[in-house]
């Protein structure tokens, strides 16, 4: 393929900048830019002079011979000193020799097209690059490590076995294998259905990893929300005073617990008020509660003026244990003395996110939609088998499920979908 070139490191001043060139004939680029007399050995990092045309630099160069490179093509990387002008001058030199500027994500796109990684692995790489928490990096790495693709191929293999049995049954009707085929098919379909259900259940956790877990502190005025908010963060973010109603707008900040990002919201005290501004703050608090992943209710009495949304975990917190012990709470804490604060963080993690595992988190809506379509096809086929319908009918449902699984790895993805994914990457990746 035609050679492409781009700066693979962040622009600006730094210790090292890398210019990457991939495609046909790039070893000649290296020979004309990097001044050395030794024989070029693939995967060997050499030190020497870099001729950028208008100036020279001292750096390093490495040549990766196809197919043993990231893109699957001949690739050369020049490691020069960091700095906008040095990297730009080196990049211009590669253009003079015949390379064209790489498009966004084009190196990774070529890796996908050359079979070096699946589409879901490429998305995992992007998730790692854009991660804002350790847990999101780990989840992205499971995608990049092809765990989702491998599971998809395992399930596809089971569905292909089903189709093979059905084809054999249809080709040899005189053998009367339909009953046996139906039983074996049902066993495999149930296994696939169960596995797809397990994957789909990971989407909610995956969304939390990407966007952060929304945690809303709520309660009556002067219940200690802002004080607890600051104590959780470890610094003064919200204004604290003895005057009830000090917090009138939502105050947001982030807290990382066990590598997972939690978005903490301090809200206005919930009560009846004639003050227009205060009522607006209370209205915003109520909206925040409705969209929360987890609610910290600073409990002072038995009644709560707002109905909690169904299905959202609620932690009842007695927030002033140094002054009074609240009864009927999940936990009592003191922001002043630190009592119960570590335990509260653990409870927030457990109820807001759950236990992290070594499984596969679904981070992309595209994956969720494709697996949902696959499950619909499998469920329809299971229903048809149980009703003893003709095998050719549920074979169509199995084929649809198989096609949907291929969308995850990229085997059946449209060109438009592929382009959209790689356009999200930066130039140089």
C-alpha positions as a Markdown table, in Angstrom:
| # | Residue | x | y | z |
|---|---|---|---|---|
| 1 | Unk | 0.0 | 0.0 | 0.0 |
| 2 | Unk | 1.1 | 3.6 | -0.5 |
| 3 | Unk | 3.3 | 4.8 | 2.3 |
| 4 | Unk | 1.7 | 7.0 | 5.0 |
| 5 | Unk | 3.4 | 9.1 | 7.6 |
| 6 | Unk | 2.5 | 10.9 | 10.8 |
| 7 | Unk | 3.9 | 12.1 | 14.2 |
| 8 | Unk | 2.9 | 9.3 | 16.6 |
| 9 | Unk | 3.6 | 11.3 | 19.8 |
| 10 | Unk | 1.8 | 14.3 | 21.3 |
| 11 | Unk | 2.8 | 17.6 | 19.8 |
| 12 | Unk | 4.8 | 20.1 | 21.8 |
| 13 | Unk | 8.1 | 20.0 | 23.7 |
| 14 | Unk | 9.2 | 16.7 | 25.2 |
| 15 | Unk | 12.1 | 14.3 | 25.6 |
| 16 | Unk | 11.3 | 12.2 | 22.5 |
| 17 | Unk | 9.1 | 12.5 | 19.4 |
| 18 | Unk | 8.3 | 9.6 | 17.1 |
| 19 | Unk | 7.5 | 9.8 | 13.4 |
| 20 | Unk | 6.0 | 6.6 | 12.0 |
| 21 | Unk | 6.0 | 5.6 | 8.3 |
| 22 | Unk | 4.1 | 2.5 | 7.0 |
| 23 | Unk | 3.6 | 1.1 | 3.6 |
| 24 | Unk | 5.5 | -0.1 | 0.5 |
| 25 | Unk | 9.2 | 1.0 | 0.2 |
| 26 | Unk | 9.6 | 2.6 | 3.6 |
| 27 | Unk | 12.9 | 0.9 | 4.2 |
| 28 | Unk | 14.3 | 3.2 | 1.5 |
| 29 | Unk | 13.0 | 6.1 | 3.5 |
| 30 | Unk | 15.0 | 4.9 | 6.4 |
| 31 | Unk | 18.2 | 4.5 | 4.3 |
| 32 | Unk | 17.9 | 8.0 | 3.0 |
| 33 | Unk | 17.0 | 9.7 | 6.2 |
| 34 | Unk | 18.9 | 7.8 | 8.9 |
| 35 | Unk | 22.6 | 7.9 | 8.2 |
| 36 | Unk | 24.2 | 4.5 | 9.0 |
| 37 | Unk | 26.3 | 2.0 | 7.1 |
| 38 | Unk | 25.4 | -1.2 | 8.9 |
| 39 | Unk | 23.0 | -3.8 | 7.5 |
| 40 | Unk | 19.4 | -3.1 | 8.5 |
| 41 | Unk | 18.2 | -5.8 | 10.8 |
| 42 | Unk | 14.4 | -5.8 | 11.5 |
| 43 | Unk | 13.3 | -5.0 | 15.0 |
| 44 | Unk | 16.7 | -3.6 | 15.9 |
| 45 | Unk | 16.9 | -0.1 | 17.3 |
| 46 | Unk | 19.8 | 1.9 | 15.9 |
| 47 | Unk | 21.4 | 5.1 | 17.1 |
| 48 | Unk | 22.6 | 7.7 | 14.6 |
| 49 | Unk | 22.1 | 10.9 | 12.7 |
| 50 | Unk | 18.7 | 11.8 | 11.3 |
| 51 | Unk | 18.8 | 14.0 | 8.1 |
| 52 | Unk | 15.8 | 16.2 | 8.1 |
| 53 | Unk | 16.9 | 18.2 | 5.1 |
| 54 | Unk | 17.2 | 21.7 | 6.5 |
| 55 | Unk | 18.9 | 20.3 | 9.7 |
| 56 | Unk | 20.1 | 17.2 | 11.4 |
| 57 | Unk | 19.3 | 15.5 | 14.7 |
| 58 | Unk | 20.8 | 12.6 | 16.6 |
| 59 | Unk | 18.3 | 10.0 | 17.5 |
| 60 | Unk | 17.2 | 6.4 | 16.8 |
| 61 | Unk | 15.5 | 4.4 | 14.1 |
| 62 | Unk | 13.8 | 0.9 | 14.0 |
| 63 | Unk | 12.5 | -1.0 | 11.0 |
| 64 | Unk | 9.7 | -3.6 | 11.3 |
| 65 | Unk | 9.4 | -5.9 | 8.3 |
| 66 | Unk | 5.9 | -7.1 | 7.2 |
| 67 | Unk | 4.0 | -8.9 | 8.4 |
| 68 | Unk | 5.6 | -8.6 | 11.9 |
| 69 | Unk | 4.6 | -5.0 | 12.5 |
| 70 | Unk | 1.7 | -3.2 | 14.1 |
| 71 | Unk | 0.1 | -2.4 | 10.7 |
| 72 | Unk | 1.1 | -5.7 | 9.1 |
| 73 | Unk | 3.1 | -3.7 | 6.5 |
| 74 | Unk | 6.8 | -2.6 | 6.4 |
| 75 | Unk | 7.0 | 0.1 | 9.0 |
| 76 | Unk | 9.8 | 2.5 | 10.1 |
| 77 | Unk | 9.8 | 4.6 | 13.2 |
| 78 | Unk | 12.2 | 7.6 | 13.7 |
| 79 | Unk | 12.8 | 8.6 | 17.3 |
| 80 | Unk | 14.0 | 12.2 | 17.3 |
| 81 | Unk | 14.3 | 14.8 | 20.1 |
| 82 | Unk | 11.0 | 16.1 | 21.2 |
| 83 | Unk | 10.0 | 19.5 | 19.9 |
| 84 | Unk | 7.5 | 20.8 | 17.4 |
| 85 | Unk | 10.0 | 21.9 | 14.7 |
| 86 | Unk | 12.3 | 18.8 | 14.9 |
| 87 | Unk | 9.3 | 16.4 | 14.5 |
| 88 | Unk | 7.7 | 18.6 | 11.8 |
| 89 | Unk | 10.9 | 18.9 | 9.8 |
| 90 | Unk | 11.4 | 15.1 | 9.9 |
| 91 | Unk | 7.7 | 14.6 | 8.9 |
| 92 | Unk | 8.2 | 17.0 | 5.9 |
| 93 | Unk | 11.2 | 14.9 | 4.8 |
| 94 | Unk | 9.1 | 11.8 | 4.7 |
| 95 | Unk | 6.6 | 13.7 | 2.5 |
| 96 | Unk | 9.4 | 14.7 | 0.1 |
| 97 | Unk | 10.3 | 11.1 | -0.3 |
| 98 | Unk | 6.8 | 10.1 | -1.3 |
| 99 | Unk | 4.7 | 9.4 | 1.8 |
| 100 | Unk | 1.4 | 11.1 | 2.2 |
| 101 | Unk | -0.1 | 12.4 | 5.5 |
| 102 | Unk | -1.9 | 9.6 | 7.5 |
| 103 | Unk | -5.5 | 10.1 | 8.2 |
| 104 | Unk | -7.0 | 9.8 | 11.7 |
| 105 | Unk | -6.6 | 6.2 | 12.9 |
| 106 | Unk | -5.2 | 5.0 | 9.6 |
| 107 | Unk | -2.3 | 3.0 | 11.1 |
| 108 | Unk | -4.7 | 1.1 | 13.2 |
| 109 | Unk | -7.2 | 0.8 | 10.4 |
| 110 | Unk | -4.5 | -0.8 | 8.3 |
| 111 | Unk | -3.7 | -3.2 | 11.1 |
| 112 | Unk | -7.4 | -4.2 | 11.1 |
| 113 | Unk | -7.6 | -4.6 | 7.3 |
| 114 | Unk | -4.4 | -6.7 | 7.4 |
| 115 | Unk | -5.8 | -9.0 | 10.0 |
| 116 | Unk | -3.5 | -7.9 | 12.8 |
| 117 | Unk | -6.4 | -7.1 | 15.2 |
| 118 | Unk | -10.2 | -7.2 | 15.2 |
| 119 | Unk | -12.5 | -4.2 | 15.2 |
| 120 | Unk | -13.4 | -4.7 | 18.8 |
| 121 | Unk | -9.7 | -4.9 | 19.7 |
| 122 | Unk | -9.2 | -1.5 | 18.0 |
| 123 | Unk | -12.0 | -0.1 | 20.0 |
| 124 | Unk | -10.4 | -1.4 | 23.1 |
| 125 | Unk | -7.2 | 0.4 | 22.2 |
| 126 | Unk | -9.1 | 3.6 | 21.8 |
| 127 | Unk | -10.8 | 3.1 | 25.2 |
| 128 | Unk | -7.4 | 2.6 | 26.8 |
| 129 | Unk | -6.1 | 5.8 | 25.2 |
| 130 | Unk | -9.1 | 7.8 | 26.3 |
| 131 | Unk | -9.5 | 6.2 | 29.7 |
| 132 | Unk | -9.9 | 8.4 | 32.8 |
| 133 | Unk | -9.6 | 5.7 | 35.4 |
| 134 | Unk | -7.5 | 2.6 | 36.0 |
| 135 | Unk | -10.5 | 0.3 | 35.8 |
| 136 | Unk | -11.4 | 1.7 | 32.3 |
| 137 | Unk | -7.8 | 1.0 | 31.2 |
| 138 | Unk | -8.2 | -2.6 | 32.4 |
| 139 | Unk | -11.5 | -3.0 | 30.7 |
| 140 | Unk | -10.2 | -1.6 | 27.5 |
| 141 | Unk | -7.3 | -4.0 | 27.7 |
| 142 | Unk | -9.6 | -7.0 | 27.8 |
| 143 | Unk | -11.0 | -5.8 | 24.4 |
| 144 | Unk | -7.6 | -5.0 | 23.0 |
| 145 | Unk | -6.5 | -8.5 | 24.2 |
| 146 | Unk | -9.2 | -10.0 | 21.9 |
| 147 | Unk | -11.3 | -11.5 | 24.8 |
| 148 | Unk | -14.6 | -10.4 | 23.3 |
| 149 | Unk | -13.6 | -11.5 | 19.8 |
| 150 | Unk | -12.5 | -14.9 | 21.1 |
| 151 | Unk | -15.8 | -15.4 | 23.0 |
| 152 | Unk | -17.7 | -14.3 | 19.9 |
| 153 | Unk | -15.8 | -16.8 | 17.8 |
| 154 | Unk | -16.5 | -19.5 | 20.3 |
| 155 | Unk | -20.2 | -18.8 | 20.2 |
| 156 | Unk | -20.1 | -18.5 | 16.4 |
| 157 | Unk | -18.5 | -22.0 | 16.3 |
| 158 | Unk | -21.4 | -23.4 | 18.3 |
| 159 | Unk | -23.9 | -21.8 | 15.9 |
| 160 | Unk | -22.0 | -23.2 | 12.9 |
| 161 | Unk | -22.2 | -26.6 | 14.4 |
| 162 | Unk | -26.0 | -26.2 | 14.6 |
| 163 | Unk | -26.2 | -25.2 | 11.0 |
| 164 | Unk | -24.0 | -28.1 | 9.9 |
| 165 | Unk | -26.3 | -30.6 | 11.7 |
| 166 | Unk | -29.3 | -29.0 | 10.2 |
| 167 | Unk | -27.8 | -29.1 | 6.7 |
| 168 | Unk | -26.9 | -32.8 | 7.2 |
| 169 | Unk | -30.5 | -33.5 | 8.3 |
| 170 | Unk | -31.9 | -31.7 | 5.2 |
| 171 | Unk | -29.5 | -33.4 | 2.8 |
| 172 | Unk | -30.3 | -36.9 | 4.1 |
| 173 | Unk | -34.0 | -36.9 | 4.9 |
| 174 | Unk | -34.2 | -40.6 | 4.6 |
| 175 | Unk | -32.0 | -41.0 | 7.7 |
| 176 | Unk | -34.8 | -39.3 | 9.8 |
| 177 | Unk | -32.3 | -37.4 | 12.0 |
| 178 | Unk | -34.7 | -34.5 | 12.8 |
| 179 | Unk | -35.4 | -35.4 | 16.4 |
| 180 | Unk | -31.8 | -36.0 | 17.2 |
| 181 | Unk | -30.8 | -32.8 | 15.4 |
| 182 | Unk | -33.4 | -30.8 | 17.3 |
| 183 | Unk | -32.1 | -32.0 | 20.7 |
| 184 | Unk | -28.5 | -31.3 | 19.9 |
| 185 | Unk | -29.3 | -28.0 | 18.4 |
| 186 | Unk | -31.3 | -27.0 | 21.5 |
| 187 | Unk | -28.4 | -27.8 | 23.8 |
| 188 | Unk | -26.0 | -25.7 | 21.8 |
| 189 | Unk | -28.5 | -22.8 | 21.4 |
| 190 | Unk | -29.1 | -22.7 | 25.2 |
| 191 | Unk | -25.4 | -22.6 | 25.8 |
| 192 | Unk | -25.1 | -19.6 | 23.4 |
| 193 | Unk | -28.1 | -17.9 | 24.8 |
| 194 | Unk | -26.7 | -18.1 | 28.4 |
| 195 | Unk | -23.3 | -16.8 | 27.3 |
| 196 | Unk | -24.9 | -13.9 | 25.4 |
| 197 | Unk | -27.0 | -13.0 | 28.5 |
| 198 | Unk | -23.9 | -12.9 | 30.6 |
| 199 | Unk | -22.2 | -10.6 | 28.2 |
| 200 | Unk | -25.1 | -8.3 | 27.9 |
| 201 | Unk | -25.3 | -8.0 | 31.7 |
| 202 | Unk | -21.8 | -6.5 | 31.6 |
| 203 | Unk | -23.0 | -3.5 | 29.6 |
| 204 | Unk | -24.3 | -1.6 | 32.6 |
| 205 | Unk | -20.9 | -2.0 | 34.4 |
| 206 | Unk | -19.1 | -1.0 | 31.2 |
| 207 | Unk | -21.1 | 2.2 | 30.9 |
| 208 | Unk | -20.2 | 3.1 | 34.4 |
| 209 | Unk | -16.6 | 2.5 | 33.7 |
| 210 | Unk | -16.7 | 4.9 | 30.7 |
| 211 | Unk | -18.9 | 7.7 | 32.1 |
| 212 | Unk | -18.2 | 7.2 | 35.8 |
| 213 | Unk | -20.7 | 6.1 | 38.5 |
| 214 | Unk | -23.1 | 8.9 | 39.4 |
| 215 | Unk | -23.4 | 9.3 | 43.2 |
| 216 | Unk | -25.8 | 11.8 | 44.6 |
| 217 | Unk | -25.8 | 13.1 | 48.1 |
| 218 | Unk | -29.2 | 14.1 | 49.3 |
| 219 | Unk | -31.1 | 14.9 | 52.5 |
| 220 | Unk | -32.6 | 17.7 | 54.5 |
| 221 | Unk | -30.9 | 21.1 | 54.8 |
| 222 | Unk | -28.0 | 21.1 | 57.2 |
| 223 | Unk | -27.8 | 17.3 | 57.2 |
| 224 | Unk | -24.1 | 17.4 | 56.6 |
| 225 | Unk | -24.0 | 16.8 | 52.8 |
| 226 | Unk | -21.4 | 19.3 | 51.9 |
| 227 | Unk | -19.2 | 18.4 | 54.8 |
| 228 | Unk | -19.4 | 14.7 | 53.8 |
| 229 | Unk | -18.8 | 15.7 | 50.2 |
| 230 | Unk | -15.6 | 17.4 | 51.1 |
| 231 | Unk | -14.5 | 14.6 | 53.3 |
| 232 | Unk | -15.0 | 12.0 | 50.6 |
| 233 | Unk | -12.9 | 14.1 | 48.2 |
| 234 | Unk | -10.2 | 14.9 | 50.7 |
| 235 | Unk | -10.3 | 18.6 | 50.1 |
| 236 | Unk | -12.8 | 21.6 | 50.4 |
| 237 | Unk | -14.8 | 21.6 | 47.2 |
| 238 | Unk | -18.2 | 22.7 | 48.5 |
| 239 | Unk | -19.0 | 25.7 | 50.8 |
| 240 | Unk | -19.8 | 24.5 | 54.3 |
| 241 | Unk | -21.7 | 26.6 | 56.9 |
| 242 | Unk | -24.1 | 26.2 | 59.8 |
| 243 | Unk | -26.7 | 28.1 | 57.9 |
| 244 | Unk | -29.3 | 25.7 | 56.4 |
| 245 | Unk | -29.7 | 26.0 | 52.6 |
| 246 | Unk | -26.1 | 27.1 | 51.9 |
| 247 | Unk | -25.9 | 24.8 | 48.9 |
| 248 | Unk | -28.4 | 25.9 | 46.3 |
| 249 | Unk | -26.9 | 24.5 | 43.1 |
| 250 | Unk | -25.3 | 21.1 | 42.3 |
| 251 | Unk | -21.6 | 20.8 | 43.0 |
| 252 | Unk | -19.8 | 18.0 | 41.2 |
| 253 | Unk | -16.4 | 16.4 | 41.5 |
| 254 | Unk | -14.7 | 13.1 | 40.9 |
| 255 | Unk | -13.5 | 10.5 | 43.2 |
| 256 | Unk | -11.5 | 7.3 | 42.3 |
| 257 | Unk | -12.1 | 4.2 | 44.4 |
| 258 | Unk | -10.3 | 1.0 | 43.5 |
| 259 | Unk | -9.5 | 2.4 | 40.1 |
| 260 | Unk | -13.2 | 3.2 | 39.3 |
| 261 | Unk | -14.2 | 6.8 | 38.7 |
| 262 | Unk | -17.2 | 8.0 | 40.8 |
| 263 | Unk | -18.9 | 11.3 | 39.9 |
| 264 | Unk | -20.0 | 12.8 | 43.3 |
| 265 | Unk | -22.8 | 15.3 | 43.4 |
| 266 | Unk | -23.6 | 17.6 | 46.4 |
| 267 | Unk | -27.2 | 18.9 | 46.2 |
| 268 | Unk | -29.5 | 21.4 | 47.8 |
| 269 | Unk | -31.3 | 20.3 | 51.0 |
| 270 | Unk | -34.8 | 18.9 | 50.2 |
| 271 | Unk | -37.6 | 20.8 | 52.0 |
| 272 | Unk | -40.5 | 23.1 | 51.4 |
| 273 | Unk | -39.4 | 26.6 | 50.5 |
| 274 | Unk | -40.9 | 29.9 | 49.3 |
| 275 | Unk | -37.5 | 31.2 | 48.0 |
| 276 | Unk | -37.5 | 31.1 | 44.2 |
| 277 | Unk | -33.8 | 30.4 | 43.9 |
| 278 | Unk | -33.8 | 27.8 | 46.6 |
| 279 | Unk | -36.8 | 26.1 | 45.0 |
| 280 | Unk | -34.8 | 25.9 | 41.7 |
| 281 | Unk | -31.9 | 24.3 | 43.6 |
| 282 | Unk | -34.3 | 21.7 | 45.1 |
| 283 | Unk | -35.7 | 21.0 | 41.7 |
| 284 | Unk | -32.2 | 20.3 | 40.3 |
| 285 | Unk | -31.5 | 18.1 | 43.3 |
| 286 | Unk | -34.6 | 16.0 | 42.5 |
| 287 | Unk | -33.6 | 15.7 | 38.9 |
| 288 | Unk | -30.1 | 14.5 | 39.9 |
| 289 | Unk | -31.6 | 11.9 | 42.2 |
| 290 | Unk | -33.7 | 10.5 | 39.3 |
| 291 | Unk | -30.7 | 10.0 | 37.1 |
| 292 | Unk | -28.3 | 8.7 | 39.8 |
| 293 | Unk | -26.6 | 5.3 | 39.8 |
| 294 | Unk | -26.3 | 5.5 | 43.6 |
| 295 | Unk | -27.9 | 7.7 | 46.3 |
| 296 | Unk | -26.3 | 8.6 | 49.6 |
| 297 | Unk | -29.3 | 9.6 | 51.8 |
| 298 | Unk | -28.1 | 11.5 | 54.8 |
| 299 | Unk | -30.8 | 10.2 | 57.1 |
| 300 | Unk | -32.1 | 12.3 | 60.0 |
| 301 | Unk | -35.6 | 10.9 | 60.4 |
| 302 | Unk | -37.7 | 8.1 | 59.1 |
| 303 | Unk | -39.4 | 10.1 | 56.3 |
| 304 | Unk | -37.9 | 11.3 | 53.0 |
| 305 | Unk | -39.7 | 14.0 | 51.0 |
| 306 | Unk | -38.7 | 12.6 | 47.6 |
| 307 | Unk | -39.5 | 9.1 | 46.2 |
| 308 | Unk | -36.4 | 7.2 | 45.3 |
| 309 | Unk | -36.3 | 5.9 | 41.7 |
| 310 | Unk | -36.9 | 2.2 | 41.4 |
| 311 | Unk | -33.9 | 0.0 | 41.0 |
| 312 | Unk | -31.3 | 2.5 | 42.2 |
| 313 | Unk | -29.2 | 1.5 | 45.2 |
| 314 | Unk | -29.6 | 3.7 | 48.3 |
| 315 | Unk | -27.2 | 4.0 | 51.2 |
| 316 | Unk | -28.7 | 5.4 | 54.4 |
| 317 | Unk | -25.9 | 7.4 | 56.1 |
| 318 | Unk | -25.9 | 8.8 | 59.6 |
| 319 | Unk | -23.5 | 11.6 | 58.9 |
| 320 | Unk | -22.8 | 13.2 | 62.3 |
| 321 | Unk | -21.7 | 10.3 | 64.5 |
| 322 | Unk | -19.5 | 12.6 | 66.6 |
| 323 | Unk | -22.6 | 14.6 | 67.6 |
| 324 | Unk | -25.4 | 12.1 | 67.5 |
| 325 | Unk | -25.8 | 8.4 | 66.5 |
| 326 | Unk | -28.5 | 7.9 | 63.9 |
| 327 | Unk | -30.5 | 4.7 | 64.1 |
| 328 | Unk | -31.7 | 2.6 | 61.2 |
| 329 | Unk | -28.8 | 3.5 | 58.9 |
| 330 | Unk | -26.6 | 1.4 | 56.7 |
| 331 | Unk | -23.5 | 3.1 | 58.2 |
| 332 | Unk | -22.7 | 6.0 | 60.6 |
| 333 | Unk | -19.8 | 8.3 | 59.8 |
| 334 | Unk | -18.2 | 11.4 | 61.0 |
| 335 | Unk | -16.6 | 13.7 | 58.5 |
| 336 | Unk | -14.9 | 15.5 | 61.4 |
| 337 | Unk | -13.3 | 12.5 | 63.1 |
| 338 | Unk | -13.0 | 10.2 | 60.1 |
| 339 | Unk | -15.1 | 7.5 | 61.7 |
| 340 | Unk | -16.5 | 5.1 | 59.1 |
| 341 | Unk | -15.2 | 7.0 | 56.1 |
| 342 | Unk | -13.1 | 4.2 | 54.7 |
| 343 | Unk | -15.9 | 1.8 | 55.2 |
| 344 | Unk | -18.3 | 4.2 | 53.4 |
| 345 | Unk | -16.0 | 4.4 | 50.4 |
| 346 | Unk | -16.0 | 0.6 | 50.3 |
| 347 | Unk | -19.8 | 0.5 | 50.4 |
| 348 | Unk | -20.0 | 3.1 | 47.7 |
| 349 | Unk | -17.8 | 0.9 | 45.5 |
| 350 | Unk | -19.7 | -2.3 | 46.2 |
| 351 | Unk | -23.2 | -0.9 | 45.7 |
| 352 | Unk | -22.4 | 1.7 | 43.0 |
| 353 | Unk | -20.2 | -0.5 | 40.8 |
| 354 | Unk | -20.0 | -4.0 | 42.2 |
| 355 | Unk | -17.1 | -6.4 | 42.3 |
| 356 | Unk | -14.7 | -6.0 | 39.4 |
| 357 | Unk | -13.9 | -9.3 | 37.7 |
| 358 | Unk | -11.6 | -10.7 | 35.0 |
| 359 | Unk | -14.5 | -11.0 | 32.5 |
| 360 | Unk | -15.5 | -9.0 | 29.5 |
| 361 | Unk | -17.0 | -5.5 | 30.0 |
| 362 | Unk | -19.1 | -4.2 | 27.2 |
| 363 | Unk | -17.9 | -0.6 | 26.7 |
| 364 | Unk | -19.4 | 0.2 | 23.3 |
| 365 | Unk | -23.1 | 0.6 | 22.5 |
| 366 | Unk | -22.3 | -1.0 | 19.1 |
| 367 | Unk | -21.3 | -4.3 | 20.8 |
| 368 | Unk | -24.4 | -4.2 | 23.0 |
| 369 | Unk | -26.7 | -3.8 | 20.0 |
| 370 | Unk | -24.9 | -6.5 | 18.0 |
| 371 | Unk | -25.1 | -9.0 | 20.9 |
| 372 | Unk | -28.7 | -8.1 | 21.5 |
| 373 | Unk | -29.5 | -8.9 | 17.9 |
| 374 | Unk | -27.6 | -12.2 | 18.2 |
| 375 | Unk | -29.6 | -13.1 | 21.3 |
| 376 | Unk | -32.9 | -12.3 | 19.6 |
| 377 | Unk | -32.0 | -14.7 | 16.8 |
| 378 | Unk | -31.0 | -17.4 | 19.2 |
| 379 | Unk | -34.1 | -17.0 | 21.3 |
| 380 | Unk | -36.3 | -17.2 | 18.2 |
| 381 | Unk | -34.5 | -20.4 | 17.1 |
| 382 | Unk | -34.9 | -21.9 | 20.6 |
| 383 | Unk | -38.7 | -21.2 | 20.4 |
| 384 | Unk | -38.9 | -22.8 | 16.9 |
| 385 | Unk | -37.0 | -25.9 | 18.0 |
| 386 | Unk | -39.3 | -26.4 | 21.0 |
| 387 | Unk | -42.3 | -26.1 | 18.8 |
| 388 | Unk | -40.8 | -28.7 | 16.5 |
| 389 | Unk | -41.0 | -26.4 | 13.5 |
| 390 | Unk | -39.1 | -27.3 | 10.3 |
| 391 | Unk | -35.4 | -27.0 | 10.7 |
| 392 | Unk | -35.0 | -24.7 | 7.7 |
| 393 | Unk | -37.1 | -22.1 | 9.6 |
| 394 | Unk | -34.9 | -21.8 | 12.7 |
| 395 | Unk | -31.8 | -22.2 | 10.5 |
| 396 | Unk | -32.6 | -18.7 | 9.3 |
| 397 | Unk | -32.7 | -17.4 | 12.9 |
| 398 | Unk | -29.3 | -19.0 | 13.6 |
| 399 | Unk | -27.8 | -17.5 | 10.5 |
| 400 | Unk | -29.0 | -14.0 | 11.6 |
| 401 | Unk | -27.5 | -14.5 | 15.1 |
| 402 | Unk | -24.2 | -15.6 | 13.4 |
| 403 | Unk | -24.2 | -12.5 | 11.3 |
| 404 | Unk | -24.7 | -10.3 | 14.3 |
| 405 | Unk | -21.8 | -11.9 | 16.1 |
| 406 | Unk | -19.6 | -11.1 | 13.1 |
| 407 | Unk | -20.4 | -7.4 | 13.5 |
| 408 | Unk | -18.6 | -7.4 | 16.9 |
| 409 | Unk | -15.2 | -8.6 | 15.5 |
| 410 | Unk | -15.7 | -6.6 | 12.3 |
| 411 | Unk | -16.0 | -9.5 | 10.0 |
| 412 | Unk | -19.5 | -8.3 | 8.8 |
| 413 | Unk | -19.1 | -4.6 | 9.6 |
| 414 | Unk | -20.0 | -2.2 | 6.9 |
| 415 | Unk | -17.4 | 0.2 | 5.5 |
| 416 | Unk | -19.3 | 3.1 | 7.0 |
| 417 | Unk | -19.1 | 1.6 | 10.5 |
| 418 | Unk | -15.4 | 0.9 | 10.1 |
| 419 | Unk | -14.7 | 4.4 | 8.9 |
| 420 | Unk | -16.7 | 5.9 | 11.8 |
| 421 | Unk | -14.7 | 4.0 | 14.4 |
| 422 | Unk | -11.3 | 4.9 | 13.1 |
| 423 | Unk | -12.1 | 8.5 | 12.6 |
| 424 | Unk | -12.3 | 8.7 | 16.4 |
| 425 | Unk | -8.6 | 8.0 | 16.7 |
| 426 | Unk | -5.9 | 10.6 | 16.7 |
| 427 | Unk | -3.6 | 11.2 | 13.7 |
| 428 | Unk | -0.5 | 9.0 | 14.2 |
| 429 | Unk | -2.5 | 6.1 | 15.7 |
